[in-house]
PDB file of C-alpha atoms in Angstrom:
ATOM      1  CA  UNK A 135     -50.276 136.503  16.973  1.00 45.00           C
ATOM      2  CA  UNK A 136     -47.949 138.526  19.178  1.00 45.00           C
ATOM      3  CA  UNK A 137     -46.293 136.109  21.918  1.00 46.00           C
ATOM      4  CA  UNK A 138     -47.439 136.307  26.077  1.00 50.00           C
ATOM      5  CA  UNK A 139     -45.142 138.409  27.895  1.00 47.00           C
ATOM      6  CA  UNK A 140     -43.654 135.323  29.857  1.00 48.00           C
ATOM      7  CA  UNK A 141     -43.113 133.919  26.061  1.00 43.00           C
ATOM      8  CA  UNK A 142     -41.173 137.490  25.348  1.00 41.00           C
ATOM      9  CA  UNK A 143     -38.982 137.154  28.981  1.00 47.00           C
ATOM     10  CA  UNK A 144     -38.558 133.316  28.063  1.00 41.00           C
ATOM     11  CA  UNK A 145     -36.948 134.587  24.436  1.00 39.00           C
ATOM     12  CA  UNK A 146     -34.682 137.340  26.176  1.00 43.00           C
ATOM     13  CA  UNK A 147     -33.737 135.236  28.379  1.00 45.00           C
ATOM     14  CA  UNK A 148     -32.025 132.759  25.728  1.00 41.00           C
ATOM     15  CA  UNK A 149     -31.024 135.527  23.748  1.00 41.00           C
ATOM     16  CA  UNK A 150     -28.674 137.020  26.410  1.00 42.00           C
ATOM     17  CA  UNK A 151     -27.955 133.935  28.701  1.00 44.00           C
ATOM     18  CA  UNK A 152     -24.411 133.033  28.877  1.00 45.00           C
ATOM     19  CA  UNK A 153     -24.737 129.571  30.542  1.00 45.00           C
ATOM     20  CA  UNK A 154     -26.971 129.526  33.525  1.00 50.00           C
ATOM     21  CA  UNK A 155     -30.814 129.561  34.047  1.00 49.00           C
ATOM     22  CA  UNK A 156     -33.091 132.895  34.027  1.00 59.00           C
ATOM     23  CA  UNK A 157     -33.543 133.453  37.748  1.00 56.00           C
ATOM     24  CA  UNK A 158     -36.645 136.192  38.969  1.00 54.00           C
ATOM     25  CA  UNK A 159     -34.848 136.277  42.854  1.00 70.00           C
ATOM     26  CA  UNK A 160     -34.157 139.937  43.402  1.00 79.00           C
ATOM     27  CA  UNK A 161     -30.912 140.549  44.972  1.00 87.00           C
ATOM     28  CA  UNK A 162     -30.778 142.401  48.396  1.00 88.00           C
ATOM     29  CA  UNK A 163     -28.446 145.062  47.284  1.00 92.00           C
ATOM     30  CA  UNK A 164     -30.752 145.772  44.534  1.00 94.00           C
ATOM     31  CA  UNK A 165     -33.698 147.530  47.474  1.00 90.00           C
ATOM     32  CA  UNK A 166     -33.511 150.982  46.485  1.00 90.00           C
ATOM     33  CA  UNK A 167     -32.403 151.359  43.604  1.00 95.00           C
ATOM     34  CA  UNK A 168     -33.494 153.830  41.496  1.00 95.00           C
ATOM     35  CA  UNK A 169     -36.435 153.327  39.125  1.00 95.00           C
ATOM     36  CA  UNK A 170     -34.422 154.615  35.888  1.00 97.00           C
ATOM     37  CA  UNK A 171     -31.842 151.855  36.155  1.00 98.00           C
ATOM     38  CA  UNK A 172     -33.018 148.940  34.161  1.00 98.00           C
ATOM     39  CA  UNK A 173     -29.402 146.558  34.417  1.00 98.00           C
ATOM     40  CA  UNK A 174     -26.699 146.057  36.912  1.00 98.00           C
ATOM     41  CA  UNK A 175     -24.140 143.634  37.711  1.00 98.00           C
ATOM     42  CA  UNK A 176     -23.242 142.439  41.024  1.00 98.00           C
ATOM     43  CA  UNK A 177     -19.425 140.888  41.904  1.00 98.00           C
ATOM     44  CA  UNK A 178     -19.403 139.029  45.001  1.00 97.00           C
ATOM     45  CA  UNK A 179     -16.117 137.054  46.223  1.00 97.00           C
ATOM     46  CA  UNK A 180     -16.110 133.340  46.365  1.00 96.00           C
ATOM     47  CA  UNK A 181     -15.238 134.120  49.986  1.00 93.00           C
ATOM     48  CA  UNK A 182     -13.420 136.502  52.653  1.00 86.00           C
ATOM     49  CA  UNK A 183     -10.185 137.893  50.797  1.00 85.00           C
ATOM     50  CA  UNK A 184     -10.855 135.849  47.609  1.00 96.00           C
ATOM     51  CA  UNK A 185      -9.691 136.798  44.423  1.00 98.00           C
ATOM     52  CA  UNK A 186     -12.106 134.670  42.622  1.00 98.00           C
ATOM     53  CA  UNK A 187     -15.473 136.087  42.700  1.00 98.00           C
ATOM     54  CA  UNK A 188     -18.752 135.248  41.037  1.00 97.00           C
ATOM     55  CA  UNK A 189     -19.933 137.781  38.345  1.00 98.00           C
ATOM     56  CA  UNK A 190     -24.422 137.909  37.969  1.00 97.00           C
ATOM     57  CA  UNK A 191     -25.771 140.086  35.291  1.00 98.00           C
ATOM     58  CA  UNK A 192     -29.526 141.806  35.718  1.00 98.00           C
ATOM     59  CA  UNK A 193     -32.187 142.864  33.400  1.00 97.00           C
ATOM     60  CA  UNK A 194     -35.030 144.657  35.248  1.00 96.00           C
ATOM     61  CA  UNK A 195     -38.020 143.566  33.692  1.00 91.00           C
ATOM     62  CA  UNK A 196     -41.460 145.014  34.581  1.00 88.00           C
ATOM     63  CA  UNK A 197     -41.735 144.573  38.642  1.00 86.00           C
ATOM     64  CA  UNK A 198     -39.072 142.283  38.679  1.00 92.00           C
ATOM     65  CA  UNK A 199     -34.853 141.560  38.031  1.00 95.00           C
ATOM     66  CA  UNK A 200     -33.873 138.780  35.566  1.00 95.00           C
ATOM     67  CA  UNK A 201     -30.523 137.452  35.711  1.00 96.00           C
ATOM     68  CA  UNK A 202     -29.173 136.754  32.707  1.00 96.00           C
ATOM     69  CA  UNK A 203     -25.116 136.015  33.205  1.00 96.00           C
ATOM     70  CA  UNK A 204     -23.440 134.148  35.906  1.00 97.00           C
ATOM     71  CA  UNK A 205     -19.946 133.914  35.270  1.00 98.00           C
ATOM     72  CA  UNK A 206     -16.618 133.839  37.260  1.00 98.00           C
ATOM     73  CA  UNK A 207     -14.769 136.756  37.858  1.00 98.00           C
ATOM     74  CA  UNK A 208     -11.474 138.041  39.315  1.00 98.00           C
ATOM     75  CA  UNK A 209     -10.779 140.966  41.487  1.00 98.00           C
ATOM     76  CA  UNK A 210      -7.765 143.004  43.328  1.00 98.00           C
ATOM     77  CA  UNK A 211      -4.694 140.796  44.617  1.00 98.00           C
ATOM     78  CA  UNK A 212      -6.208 141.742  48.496  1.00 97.00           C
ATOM     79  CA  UNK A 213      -9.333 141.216  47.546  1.00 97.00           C
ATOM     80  CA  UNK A 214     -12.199 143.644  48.170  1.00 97.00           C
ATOM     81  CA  UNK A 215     -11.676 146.799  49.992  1.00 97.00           C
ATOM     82  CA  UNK A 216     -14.759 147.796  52.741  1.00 95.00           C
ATOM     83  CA  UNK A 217     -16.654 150.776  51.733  1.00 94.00           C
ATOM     84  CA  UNK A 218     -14.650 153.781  51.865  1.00 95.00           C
ATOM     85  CA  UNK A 219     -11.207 152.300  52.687  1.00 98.00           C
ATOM     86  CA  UNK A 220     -10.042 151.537  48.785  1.00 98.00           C
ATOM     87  CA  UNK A 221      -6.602 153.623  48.932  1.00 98.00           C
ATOM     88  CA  UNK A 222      -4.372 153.740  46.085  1.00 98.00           C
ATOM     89  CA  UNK A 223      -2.036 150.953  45.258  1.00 98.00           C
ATOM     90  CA  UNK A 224      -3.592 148.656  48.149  1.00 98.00           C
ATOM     91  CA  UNK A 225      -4.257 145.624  45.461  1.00 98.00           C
ATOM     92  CA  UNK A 226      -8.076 145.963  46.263  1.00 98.00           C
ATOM     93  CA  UNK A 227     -11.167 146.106  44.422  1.00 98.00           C
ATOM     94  CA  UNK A 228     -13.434 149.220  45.848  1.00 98.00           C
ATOM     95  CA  UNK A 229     -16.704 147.844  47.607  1.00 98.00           C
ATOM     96  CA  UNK A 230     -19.911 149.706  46.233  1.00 97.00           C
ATOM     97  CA  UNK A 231     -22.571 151.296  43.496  1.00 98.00           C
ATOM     98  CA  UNK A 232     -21.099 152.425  40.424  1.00 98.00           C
ATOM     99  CA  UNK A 233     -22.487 153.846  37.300  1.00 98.00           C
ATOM    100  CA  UNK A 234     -21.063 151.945  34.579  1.00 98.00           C
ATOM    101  CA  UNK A 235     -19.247 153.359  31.259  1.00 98.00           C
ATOM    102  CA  UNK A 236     -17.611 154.337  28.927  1.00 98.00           C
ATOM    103  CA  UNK A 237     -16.547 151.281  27.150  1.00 98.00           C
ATOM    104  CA  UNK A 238     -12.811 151.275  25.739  1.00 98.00           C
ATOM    105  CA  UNK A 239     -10.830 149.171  23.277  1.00 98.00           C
ATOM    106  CA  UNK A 240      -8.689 148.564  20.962  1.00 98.00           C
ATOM    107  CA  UNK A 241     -10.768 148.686  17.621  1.00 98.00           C
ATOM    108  CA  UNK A 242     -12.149 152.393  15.877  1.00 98.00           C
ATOM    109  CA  UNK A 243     -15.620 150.559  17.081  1.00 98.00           C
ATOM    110  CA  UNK A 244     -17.252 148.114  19.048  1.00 98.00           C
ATOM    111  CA  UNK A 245     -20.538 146.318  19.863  1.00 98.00           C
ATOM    112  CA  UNK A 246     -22.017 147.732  22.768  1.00 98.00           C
ATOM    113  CA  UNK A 247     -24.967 150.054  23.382  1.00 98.00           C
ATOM    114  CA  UNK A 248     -22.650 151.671  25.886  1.00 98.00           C
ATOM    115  CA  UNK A 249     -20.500 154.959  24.642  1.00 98.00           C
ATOM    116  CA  UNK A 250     -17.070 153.684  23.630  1.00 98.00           C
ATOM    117  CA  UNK A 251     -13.808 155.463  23.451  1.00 98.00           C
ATOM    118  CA  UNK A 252     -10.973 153.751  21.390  1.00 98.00           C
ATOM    119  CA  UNK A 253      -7.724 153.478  23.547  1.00 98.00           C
ATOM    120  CA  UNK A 254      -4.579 154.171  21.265  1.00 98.00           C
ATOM    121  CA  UNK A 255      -0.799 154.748  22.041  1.00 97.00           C
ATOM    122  CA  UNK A 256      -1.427 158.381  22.992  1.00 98.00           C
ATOM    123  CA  UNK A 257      -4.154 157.316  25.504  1.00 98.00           C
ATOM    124  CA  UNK A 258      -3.623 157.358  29.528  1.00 98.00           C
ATOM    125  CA  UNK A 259      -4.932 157.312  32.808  1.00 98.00           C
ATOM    126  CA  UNK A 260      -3.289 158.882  35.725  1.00 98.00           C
ATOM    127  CA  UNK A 261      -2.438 157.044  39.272  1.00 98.00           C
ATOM    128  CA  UNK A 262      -0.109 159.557  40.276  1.00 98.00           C
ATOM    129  CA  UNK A 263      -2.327 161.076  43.553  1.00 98.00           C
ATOM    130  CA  UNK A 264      -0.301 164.444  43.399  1.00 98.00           C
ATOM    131  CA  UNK A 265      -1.189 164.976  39.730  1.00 98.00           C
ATOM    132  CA  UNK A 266      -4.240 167.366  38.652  1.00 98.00           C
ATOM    133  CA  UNK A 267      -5.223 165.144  36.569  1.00 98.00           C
ATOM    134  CA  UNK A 268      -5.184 162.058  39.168  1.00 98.00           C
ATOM    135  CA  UNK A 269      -8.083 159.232  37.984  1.00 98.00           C
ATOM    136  CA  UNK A 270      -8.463 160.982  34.676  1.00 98.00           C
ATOM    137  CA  UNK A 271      -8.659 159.646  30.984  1.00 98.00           C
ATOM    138  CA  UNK A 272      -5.987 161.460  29.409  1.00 98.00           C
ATOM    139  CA  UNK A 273      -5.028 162.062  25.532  1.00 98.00           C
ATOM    140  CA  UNK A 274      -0.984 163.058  24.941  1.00 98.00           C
ATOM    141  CA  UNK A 275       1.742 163.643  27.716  1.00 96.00           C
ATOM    142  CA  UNK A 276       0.145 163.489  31.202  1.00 98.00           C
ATOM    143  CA  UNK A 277       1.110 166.141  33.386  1.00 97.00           C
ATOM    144  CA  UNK A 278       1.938 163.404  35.916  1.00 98.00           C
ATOM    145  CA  UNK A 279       4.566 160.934  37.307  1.00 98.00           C
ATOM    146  CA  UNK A 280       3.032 158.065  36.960  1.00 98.00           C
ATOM    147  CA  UNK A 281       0.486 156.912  34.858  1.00 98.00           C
ATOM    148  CA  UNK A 282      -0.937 153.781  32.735  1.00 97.00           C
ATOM    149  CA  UNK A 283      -1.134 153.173  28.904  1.00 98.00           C
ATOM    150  CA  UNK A 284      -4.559 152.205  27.695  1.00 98.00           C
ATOM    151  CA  UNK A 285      -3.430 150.422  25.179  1.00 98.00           C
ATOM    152  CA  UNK A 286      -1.624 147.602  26.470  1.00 96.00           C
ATOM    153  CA  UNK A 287       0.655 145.362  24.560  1.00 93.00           C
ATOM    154  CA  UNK A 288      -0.881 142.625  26.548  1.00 94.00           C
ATOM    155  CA  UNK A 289      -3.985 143.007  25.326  1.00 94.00           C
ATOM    156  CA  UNK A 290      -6.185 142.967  28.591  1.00 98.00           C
ATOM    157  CA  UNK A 291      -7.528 146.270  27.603  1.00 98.00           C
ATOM    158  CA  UNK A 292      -8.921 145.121  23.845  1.00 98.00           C
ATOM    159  CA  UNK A 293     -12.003 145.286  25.716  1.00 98.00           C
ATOM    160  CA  UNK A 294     -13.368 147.383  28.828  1.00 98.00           C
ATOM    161  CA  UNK A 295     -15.375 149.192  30.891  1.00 99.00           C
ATOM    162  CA  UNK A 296     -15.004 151.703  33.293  1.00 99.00           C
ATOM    163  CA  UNK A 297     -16.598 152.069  36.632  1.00 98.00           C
ATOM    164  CA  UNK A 298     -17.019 154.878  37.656  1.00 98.00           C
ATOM    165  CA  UNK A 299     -14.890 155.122  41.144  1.00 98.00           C
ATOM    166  CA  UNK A 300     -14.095 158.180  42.587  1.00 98.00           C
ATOM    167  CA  UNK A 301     -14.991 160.258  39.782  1.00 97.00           C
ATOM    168  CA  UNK A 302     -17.420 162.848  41.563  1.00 95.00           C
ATOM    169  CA  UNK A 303     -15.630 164.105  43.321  1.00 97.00           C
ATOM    170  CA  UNK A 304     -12.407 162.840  42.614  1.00 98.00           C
ATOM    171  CA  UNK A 305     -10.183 162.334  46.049  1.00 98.00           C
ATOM    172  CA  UNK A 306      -6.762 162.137  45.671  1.00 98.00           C
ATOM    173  CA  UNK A 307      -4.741 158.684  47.069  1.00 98.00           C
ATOM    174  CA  UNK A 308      -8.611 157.040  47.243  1.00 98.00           C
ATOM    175  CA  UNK A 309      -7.871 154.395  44.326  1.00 98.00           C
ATOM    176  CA  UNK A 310      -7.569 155.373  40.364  1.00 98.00           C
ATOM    177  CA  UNK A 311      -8.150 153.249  36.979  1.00 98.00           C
ATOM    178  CA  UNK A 312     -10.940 150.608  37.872  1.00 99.00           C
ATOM    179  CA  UNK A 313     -12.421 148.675  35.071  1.00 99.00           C
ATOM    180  CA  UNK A 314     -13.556 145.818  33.864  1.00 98.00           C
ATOM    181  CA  UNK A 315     -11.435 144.037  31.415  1.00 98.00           C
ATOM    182  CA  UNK A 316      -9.970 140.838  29.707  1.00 98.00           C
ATOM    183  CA  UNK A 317      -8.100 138.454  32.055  1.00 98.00           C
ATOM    184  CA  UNK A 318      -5.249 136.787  32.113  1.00 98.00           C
ATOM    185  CA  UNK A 319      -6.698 133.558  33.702  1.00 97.00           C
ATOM    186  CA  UNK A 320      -8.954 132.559  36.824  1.00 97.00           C
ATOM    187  CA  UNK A 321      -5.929 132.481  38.853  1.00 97.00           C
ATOM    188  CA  UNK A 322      -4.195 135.501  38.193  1.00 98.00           C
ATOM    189  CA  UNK A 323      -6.412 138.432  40.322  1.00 98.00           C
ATOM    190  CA  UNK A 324      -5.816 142.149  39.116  1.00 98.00           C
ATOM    191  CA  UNK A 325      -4.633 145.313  40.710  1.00 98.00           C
ATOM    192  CA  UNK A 326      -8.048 146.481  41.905  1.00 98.00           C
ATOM    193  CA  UNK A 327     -10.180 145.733  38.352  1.00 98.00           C
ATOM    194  CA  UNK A 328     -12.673 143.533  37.799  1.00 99.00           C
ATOM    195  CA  UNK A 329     -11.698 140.828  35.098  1.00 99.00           C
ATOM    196  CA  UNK A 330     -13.275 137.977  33.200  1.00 98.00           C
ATOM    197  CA  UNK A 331     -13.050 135.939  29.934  1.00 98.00           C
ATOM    198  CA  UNK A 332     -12.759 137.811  26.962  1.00 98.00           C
ATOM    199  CA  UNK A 333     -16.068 135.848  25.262  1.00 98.00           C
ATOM    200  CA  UNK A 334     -18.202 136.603  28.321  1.00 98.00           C
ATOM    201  CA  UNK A 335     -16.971 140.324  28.526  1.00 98.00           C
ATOM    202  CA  UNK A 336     -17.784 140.803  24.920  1.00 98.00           C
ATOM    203  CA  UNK A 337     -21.055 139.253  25.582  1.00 98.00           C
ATOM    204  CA  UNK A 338     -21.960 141.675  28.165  1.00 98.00           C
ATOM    205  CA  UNK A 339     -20.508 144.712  26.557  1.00 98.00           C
ATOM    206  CA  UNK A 340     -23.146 143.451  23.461  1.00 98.00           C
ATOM    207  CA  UNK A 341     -26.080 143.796  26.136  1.00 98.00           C
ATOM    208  CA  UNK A 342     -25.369 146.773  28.212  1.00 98.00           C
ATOM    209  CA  UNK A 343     -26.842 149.822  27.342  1.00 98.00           C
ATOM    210  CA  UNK A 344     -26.436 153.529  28.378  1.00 98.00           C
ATOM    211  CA  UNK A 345     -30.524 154.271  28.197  1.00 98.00           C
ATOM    212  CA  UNK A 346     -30.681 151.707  31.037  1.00 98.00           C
ATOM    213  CA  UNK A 347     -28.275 153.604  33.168  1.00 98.00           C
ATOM    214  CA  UNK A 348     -26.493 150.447  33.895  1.00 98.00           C
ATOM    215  CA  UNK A 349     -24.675 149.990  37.312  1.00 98.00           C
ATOM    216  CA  UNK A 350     -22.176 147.775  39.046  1.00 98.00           C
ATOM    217  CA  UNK A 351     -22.585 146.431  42.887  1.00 98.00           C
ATOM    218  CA  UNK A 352     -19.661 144.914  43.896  1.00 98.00           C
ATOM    219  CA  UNK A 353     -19.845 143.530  47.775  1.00 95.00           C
TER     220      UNK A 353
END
């Protein structure tokens, strides 16, 4: 007998479910969105110039948004930039709708439905805002100044996502390299990234998908 469809949202729900309850409460930020995205994540600060923030993960189903993650979360050093005043090197996360992906890491492969580019020692991505190829992935000897190694010895990059910030258009000196990656602890914010626990980030990366156009709301 093929299960109710509250028995099949009851079943994803335990499948994906990190630690907290199935909730059916759409989100505000969510009016609008368009009817071809199908999962999003929302970051929202603990509070005002917090750089702990609360990390929800979203499964449309049907009529209706299913959360399936809430986790914490860290953010930029200054917290969250308002919309349209993220500048580069101001310690903030960018406020905003972002498409989410490619995934990156350190392995030839990963887990994720998302499309995944393997970060090795010849892999960068330009800050420097006078550089052509400012807020760009980049494979051998930038043509820039400055620039940061996607493969960290660290590790914080072993797994990642990038939102998509200022990537169409690009604007020069309006904020470069934002992802989501591996943290160092709940304490320690980031430069402008979104971070969290490596097991939850792998969990997520496992669930995202690029058919559902996923996005990211951070507010």
């Amino acid at each position: 007998m093929r299960p109710s469809k509250k028995t099949q949202q009851i079943i994803l729900c335990l499948s994906l479910l990190a630690w907290q309850g199935c909730s059916t409460v759409t989100p505000k930020s969510f009016q609008g969105l368009d009817a071809a995205i199908n999962q999003a994540i929302v970051v929202h600060p603990v509070n005002r110039n917090s750089i702990q923030a609360q990390l929800s993960a979203w499964q449309r189903q049907g009529s209706g948004w299913h959360r399936l993650y809430l986790v914490s979360a860290v953010i930029g050093r200054n917290g969250m930039a308002e919309a349209g005043e993220k500048k580069e090197g101001d310690g903030k996360t960018p406020s905003g709708q972002y498409h989410l992906g490619p995934a990156f890491g350190y392995a030839p492969s990963m887990d994720t439905g998302l499309n995944y580019t393997q970060a090795t020692k010849d892999d960068f991505w330009v800050d420097d805002v006078r550089s052509i190829e400012y807020n760009q992935w980049v494979k051998g000897t930038p043509a820039a100044n400055s620039f940061e190694r996607m493969k960290r010895p660290d590790n914080l990059y072993q797994y990642g996502i990038v939102i998509g910030y200022n990537m169409h258009p690009i604007i020069p000196g309006a904020g470069s390299a934002i992802f989501m990656h591996v943290w160092r602890s709940y304490k320690s914010p980031t430069a402008g990234c979104v971070a969290l626990n490596q097991r939850y980030l792998r969990k997520i990366l496992h669930w995202l998908s690029q058919r559902n156009q996923p996005v990211i709301i951070l507010e």
